[in-house]
Amino acid sequence: MSKQIVADLSLDLDNQWSYHKTHGDECWKSFPSYLPQLIPHVLKVLAQHQLKITVFVVGQDAAREENQSALREIARQGHEIGNHSFHHEPWLQRYSREQLAQEFQLAEQAIANITQQPLKGFRGPGYSLSADVLELLVNRGYEYDGSTLPTFIGPVARAYYFFKSNLNKQQADDRQNLFGSIRDGCRPIKPYRWQTPQGEILEIPVTTMPMLRAPFHFSYLLYLAQYSETLATLYFRWSLWLCRLFRLGPSLLLHPLDFLGGDEVQGLDFFPAMKVSGEKKRSFVTKMLGIYTASFDVRCMGDRAAWLKQNQPAMRQISTDKIG
């Protein structure tokens, strides 16, 4: 099968404390971390497919000494490091310009301690995005953003999350835009360029199924696989087939709990598919990555951004006035 269509793969390196924080659990304040346990599993799976991907690192984790050795190993093995904010609060759209500037400065300083790579890309936690964020990215020299998930099911995912949480009113208000709105499903699924008052920046959306706009990144596949691995595999193959039909190079997304099961990390039962063992998850993800790499030329997001700049210079442009 031809692999001429360029695609990408990334990992949002959300830590255990960040999931507790979004869930409203007070235990997050002790910063429980599974990164030293997780990262060797991730690197082993990626090495099996000779993949170099983008890993979006949370600045708070890079600032904590107990995580730094594992994080440095990601960069040492040739993977791109991206910025996933400092505090990992999925409500960046509620930040003032001053708060955003401080958030970026803290994250960049912490991440600089673990890698000498220049930061090219950003993804907001929980797909949080605003015109101010994009303008700040341009001002700080970022080349691309990957914070959009063009799907209609954001409110459904948010309702499920709220049902599984015990949030007070302030916490619920902060999370009112978690996972986006129905109108996010109308955003483009192919890469485009945001126009800000300070200049342009490339947007590489997390890919959803053409036409239906249903998500098919790995956390969703694992949710299906706990009921039927055959169904999950067919769903993935169908999604990739539609991408090839529409000449769309996917931008697919991994999360830490795609590699760790409830038998390996405690207290995250509210996250889907946590009844599946870590070994079974890693086996499934390895299989799906084999299908993905056989279908597309899979690169890190920074390399794909450079490829798009060279090969698709005339792409759609959208004003940040449309972001509200």
Coordinates of C-alpha atoms in Angstrom, one line a residue:
M1 CA 0.0 0.0 0.0
S2 CA 1.3 3.5 -0.9
K3 CA 2.4 5.6 2.1
Q4 CA 2.6 8.9 0.1
I5 CA 0.1 10.7 2.4
V6 CA 2.0 12.4 5.2
A7 CA 0.4 12.0 8.7
D8 CA 1.5 12.6 12.3
L9 CA 1.3 11.2 15.8
S10 CA 1.5 12.9 19.2
L11 CA 1.2 12.1 22.9
D12 CA -0.4 14.4 25.4
L13 CA 1.7 13.6 28.4
D14 CA -1.0 14.3 31.0
N15 CA 0.2 13.1 34.4
Q16 CA -1.8 11.4 37.2
W17 CA -2.2 14.6 39.2
S18 CA -3.6 16.5 36.2
Y19 CA -6.4 14.0 35.8
H20 CA -7.2 14.3 39.5
K21 CA -7.1 18.1 39.2
T22 CA -9.6 18.2 36.4
H23 CA -11.7 15.7 38.2
G24 CA -11.8 17.9 41.3
D25 CA -9.9 15.5 43.6
E26 CA -7.9 17.2 46.3
C27 CA -5.1 14.6 46.1
W28 CA -3.7 16.3 43.0
K29 CA -1.9 18.8 45.2
S30 CA 0.7 16.2 46.2
F31 CA 1.5 15.7 42.5
P32 CA 1.2 11.9 42.2
S33 CA 3.1 10.9 39.1
Y34 CA 3.2 7.8 36.9
L35 CA 5.7 9.2 34.4
P36 CA 8.8 7.1 35.5
Q37 CA 6.6 4.0 35.1
L38 CA 4.8 5.1 31.9
I39 CA 7.6 6.5 29.7
P40 CA 9.6 3.2 29.3
H41 CA 6.4 1.5 28.0
V42 CA 5.7 4.3 25.6
L43 CA 9.2 4.4 24.2
K44 CA 9.3 0.6 23.8
V45 CA 6.0 0.6 21.8
L46 CA 7.2 3.5 19.6
A47 CA 10.6 1.9 19.0
Q48 CA 8.8 -1.3 17.7
H49 CA 7.5 0.8 14.8
Q50 CA 10.6 3.1 14.5
L51 CA 8.3 6.1 15.2
K52 CA 9.4 9.6 16.1
I53 CA 6.5 11.5 17.5
T54 CA 5.6 14.8 19.3
V55 CA 5.2 14.6 23.1
F56 CA 3.4 17.5 24.6
V57 CA 4.9 18.0 28.1
V58 CA 3.3 19.7 31.0
G59 CA 5.6 22.3 32.5
Q60 CA 4.8 21.5 36.1
D61 CA 6.1 17.9 35.5
A62 CA 9.3 19.2 33.8
A63 CA 9.9 21.4 36.9
R64 CA 9.7 18.4 39.3
E65 CA 13.0 16.5 39.7
E66 CA 11.4 13.1 40.1
N67 CA 10.1 13.3 36.5
Q68 CA 13.1 14.8 34.8
S69 CA 15.2 11.7 34.0
A70 CA 12.3 10.0 32.3
L71 CA 11.4 13.2 30.4
R72 CA 15.0 13.7 29.2
E73 CA 14.9 10.1 27.8
I74 CA 12.0 11.1 25.5
A75 CA 14.2 13.9 23.9
R76 CA 17.3 11.7 24.0
Q77 CA 15.5 9.1 21.8
G78 CA 14.7 11.8 19.2
H79 CA 11.1 12.6 19.9
E80 CA 9.9 16.2 19.5
I81 CA 8.9 18.0 22.7
G82 CA 5.8 20.3 22.6
N83 CA 4.3 22.7 25.2
H84 CA 1.2 21.4 27.0
S85 CA 0.9 24.4 29.3
F86 CA 2.4 24.7 32.9
H87 CA -0.6 24.1 35.2
H88 CA -2.6 21.8 32.9
E89 CA -5.9 23.6 33.4
P90 CA -8.4 22.9 30.6
W91 CA -9.9 26.4 30.8
L92 CA -7.1 28.5 29.2
Q93 CA -9.8 30.4 27.4
R94 CA -10.8 31.9 30.7
Y95 CA -7.2 33.2 31.4
S96 CA -6.3 36.9 31.0
R97 CA -3.5 37.9 28.6
E98 CA -1.3 38.4 31.7
Q99 CA -2.1 35.0 33.0
L100 CA -1.4 33.4 29.7
A101 CA 2.0 35.1 29.3
Q102 CA 3.0 33.8 32.7
E103 CA 1.7 30.3 31.9
F104 CA 3.8 30.2 28.8
Q105 CA 6.9 31.6 30.4
L106 CA 6.8 29.1 33.3
A107 CA 6.2 26.2 30.9
E108 CA 9.0 27.2 28.5
Q109 CA 11.5 27.6 31.3
A110 CA 10.7 24.3 32.9
I111 CA 10.8 22.4 29.6
A112 CA 14.1 24.0 28.6
N113 CA 15.6 22.2 31.6
I114 CA 14.9 18.8 30.0
T115 CA 15.6 19.5 26.3
Q116 CA 17.7 21.8 24.1
Q117 CA 15.1 21.6 21.4
P118 CA 13.3 24.9 20.4
L119 CA 9.6 24.6 21.2
K120 CA 7.7 24.6 17.9
G121 CA 4.2 23.4 18.9
F122 CA 1.5 23.8 21.5
R123 CA -1.6 22.0 22.5
G124 CA -4.0 23.3 25.1
P125 CA -5.1 20.9 27.8
G126 CA -8.6 19.6 27.1
Y127 CA -8.5 21.3 23.6
S128 CA -8.7 24.7 25.3
L129 CA -8.0 27.5 22.9
S130 CA -8.7 31.3 22.5
A131 CA -7.8 34.1 20.2
D132 CA -5.4 35.4 22.9
V133 CA -3.6 32.0 23.0
L134 CA -3.1 32.0 19.3
E135 CA -1.8 35.6 19.3
L136 CA 0.6 34.7 22.1
L137 CA 1.8 31.7 20.1
V138 CA 2.6 33.9 17.1
N139 CA 4.4 36.4 19.3
R140 CA 6.5 33.7 21.0
G141 CA 7.6 32.2 17.7
Y142 CA 5.6 28.9 17.7
E143 CA 5.1 27.3 14.3
Y144 CA 1.9 25.3 14.9
D145 CA -1.0 24.7 17.3
G146 CA -2.8 21.4 17.7
S147 CA -5.6 22.3 20.1
T148 CA -8.7 21.7 18.0
L149 CA -10.8 18.6 17.9
P150 CA -13.5 19.0 15.2
T151 CA -16.3 16.9 16.5
F152 CA -19.9 17.3 17.6
I153 CA -19.7 15.1 20.7
G154 CA -17.8 17.4 23.0
P155 CA -20.8 18.2 25.2
V156 CA -21.6 14.4 25.5
A157 CA -18.0 13.8 26.7
R158 CA -18.3 16.7 29.1
A159 CA -21.6 15.4 30.5
Y160 CA -20.0 11.9 31.0
Y161 CA -17.1 13.5 32.8
F162 CA -19.3 15.6 35.1
F163 CA -21.4 12.6 35.9
K164 CA -18.2 10.8 37.0
S165 CA -17.0 13.8 39.0
N166 CA -17.9 15.6 42.3
L167 CA -17.3 19.2 41.4
N168 CA -18.4 22.3 43.3
K169 CA -20.0 25.2 41.4
Q170 CA -16.7 27.1 40.8
Q171 CA -15.0 24.0 39.5
A172 CA -18.0 23.2 37.2
D173 CA -18.0 26.8 35.9
D174 CA -14.3 26.5 35.1
R175 CA -14.9 23.3 33.1
Q176 CA -18.0 24.5 31.3
N177 CA -16.2 24.4 27.9
L178 CA -14.3 21.2 28.7
F179 CA -13.9 19.1 25.4
G180 CA -15.5 21.9 23.4
S181 CA -19.0 22.7 22.0
I182 CA -21.2 21.3 19.3
R183 CA -20.0 24.1 16.9
D184 CA -16.5 22.7 17.1
G185 CA -17.8 20.0 14.7
C186 CA -18.0 22.6 12.0
R187 CA -14.3 23.4 12.2
P188 CA -12.0 22.1 9.4
I189 CA -10.4 18.7 9.8
K190 CA -7.6 19.5 7.4
P191 CA -4.7 21.7 8.4
Y192 CA -5.3 25.5 8.0
R193 CA -3.8 28.8 9.1
W194 CA -5.2 31.0 11.8
Q195 CA -4.9 34.7 11.1
T196 CA -4.2 36.8 14.2
P197 CA -3.5 40.6 14.5
Q198 CA 0.2 39.6 15.0
G199 CA 0.5 37.2 12.1
E200 CA -0.4 33.6 11.1
I201 CA 0.1 30.2 12.7
L202 CA -0.6 26.7 11.4
E203 CA -3.4 24.7 13.0
I204 CA -3.1 20.9 12.8
P205 CA -6.4 19.6 14.1
V206 CA -6.7 16.3 15.9
T207 CA -8.3 14.3 13.1
T208 CA -11.9 13.0 13.4
M209 CA -13.7 10.8 10.9
P210 CA -14.4 12.6 7.6
M211 CA -18.1 13.3 7.2
L212 CA -19.3 11.9 10.5
R213 CA -16.7 13.9 12.6
A214 CA -16.5 11.1 15.1
P215 CA -13.2 10.8 17.1
F216 CA -11.0 7.8 16.4
H217 CA -7.9 8.4 18.4
F218 CA -6.7 5.7 20.7
S219 CA -8.6 6.4 23.9
Y220 CA -11.8 6.0 21.9
L221 CA -10.6 2.8 20.3
L222 CA -9.7 1.3 23.7
Y223 CA -13.2 2.2 24.9
L224 CA -14.6 0.2 22.0
A225 CA -12.0 -2.6 22.4
Q226 CA -13.1 -3.4 25.9
Y227 CA -16.4 -4.6 24.4
S228 CA -15.1 -5.9 21.1
E229 CA -11.5 -5.6 19.8
T230 CA -12.7 -6.7 16.3
L231 CA -15.2 -3.8 16.3
A232 CA -12.6 -1.3 17.4
T233 CA -10.2 -2.5 14.7
L234 CA -12.8 -2.3 12.0
Y235 CA -13.8 1.2 13.2
F236 CA -10.1 2.3 13.0
R237 CA -9.6 0.8 9.6
W238 CA -12.8 2.4 8.3
S239 CA -11.7 5.8 9.6
L240 CA -8.3 5.5 8.0
W241 CA -9.9 4.4 4.7
L242 CA -12.1 7.5 4.7
C243 CA -9.0 9.7 5.4
R244 CA -7.2 8.2 2.4
L245 CA -10.4 8.7 0.3
F246 CA -10.4 12.4 1.2
R247 CA -6.6 12.7 0.8
L248 CA -6.4 13.6 4.5
G249 CA -3.2 12.8 6.4
P250 CA -4.5 12.1 10.0
S251 CA -3.1 13.8 13.1
L252 CA -3.7 11.1 15.7
L253 CA -3.4 11.4 19.5
L254 CA -2.2 9.2 22.3
H255 CA -2.7 9.6 26.0
P256 CA -0.8 8.0 28.9
L257 CA -3.8 5.8 29.9
D258 CA -3.6 4.2 26.5
F259 CA -0.6 2.4 27.9
L260 CA -1.5 2.0 31.6
G261 CA -4.3 -0.1 33.0
G262 CA -6.2 0.0 36.3
D263 CA -3.9 -2.9 37.4
E264 CA -1.0 -0.5 37.3
V265 CA -2.3 2.9 38.4
Q266 CA -4.9 3.4 41.2
G267 CA -7.5 6.1 41.7
L268 CA -8.4 6.8 38.0
D269 CA -11.4 4.5 37.6
F270 CA -13.4 7.4 36.3
F271 CA -11.3 7.3 33.1
P272 CA -12.8 5.1 30.4
A273 CA -11.3 1.6 29.8
M274 CA -9.4 1.5 33.1
K275 CA -10.7 -2.1 33.6
V276 CA -8.5 -3.2 30.7
S277 CA -5.0 -4.3 31.9
G278 CA -2.0 -2.3 30.9
E279 CA -0.5 -5.3 29.1
K280 CA -3.6 -5.7 27.0
K281 CA -3.7 -1.9 26.2
R282 CA -0.1 -1.9 25.0
S283 CA -0.7 -4.9 22.9
F284 CA -3.7 -3.3 21.3
V285 CA -2.0 0.1 20.7
T286 CA 1.0 -1.7 19.2
K287 CA -1.4 -3.4 16.7
M288 CA -3.2 -0.2 15.8
L289 CA 0.1 1.6 15.3
G290 CA 1.1 -1.1 12.9
I291 CA -2.0 -0.5 10.8
Y292 CA -1.4 3.2 11.0
T293 CA 2.2 3.1 9.9
A294 CA 1.3 0.7 7.0
S295 CA -1.2 3.2 5.7
F296 CA 0.6 6.6 6.0
D297 CA 4.0 8.2 6.2
V298 CA 3.8 9.0 10.0
R299 CA 6.0 11.8 11.4
C300 CA 6.2 14.0 14.4
M301 CA 4.0 17.2 14.2
G302 CA 7.0 19.5 13.7
D303 CA 8.2 17.5 10.7
R304 CA 4.8 17.5 9.3
A305 CA 4.4 21.2 9.8
A306 CA 7.6 21.8 7.8
W307 CA 6.3 19.4 5.1
L308 CA 3.0 21.3 4.9
K309 CA 4.9 24.6 4.6
Q310 CA 6.9 23.4 1.7
N311 CA 4.3 21.3 -0.1
Q312 CA 1.0 23.0 0.7
P313 CA 1.8 26.7 1.0
A314 CA -1.7 27.9 -0.1
M315 CA -4.0 26.5 2.5
R316 CA -7.2 27.7 4.0
Q317 CA -6.9 30.8 6.3
I318 CA -9.3 31.5 9.1
S319 CA -9.5 34.6 11.3
T320 CA -9.3 34.2 15.0
D321 CA -12.5 36.3 15.1
K322 CA -14.2 33.0 14.2
I323 CA -13.0 31.2 17.3
G324 CA -15.7 32.3 19.7

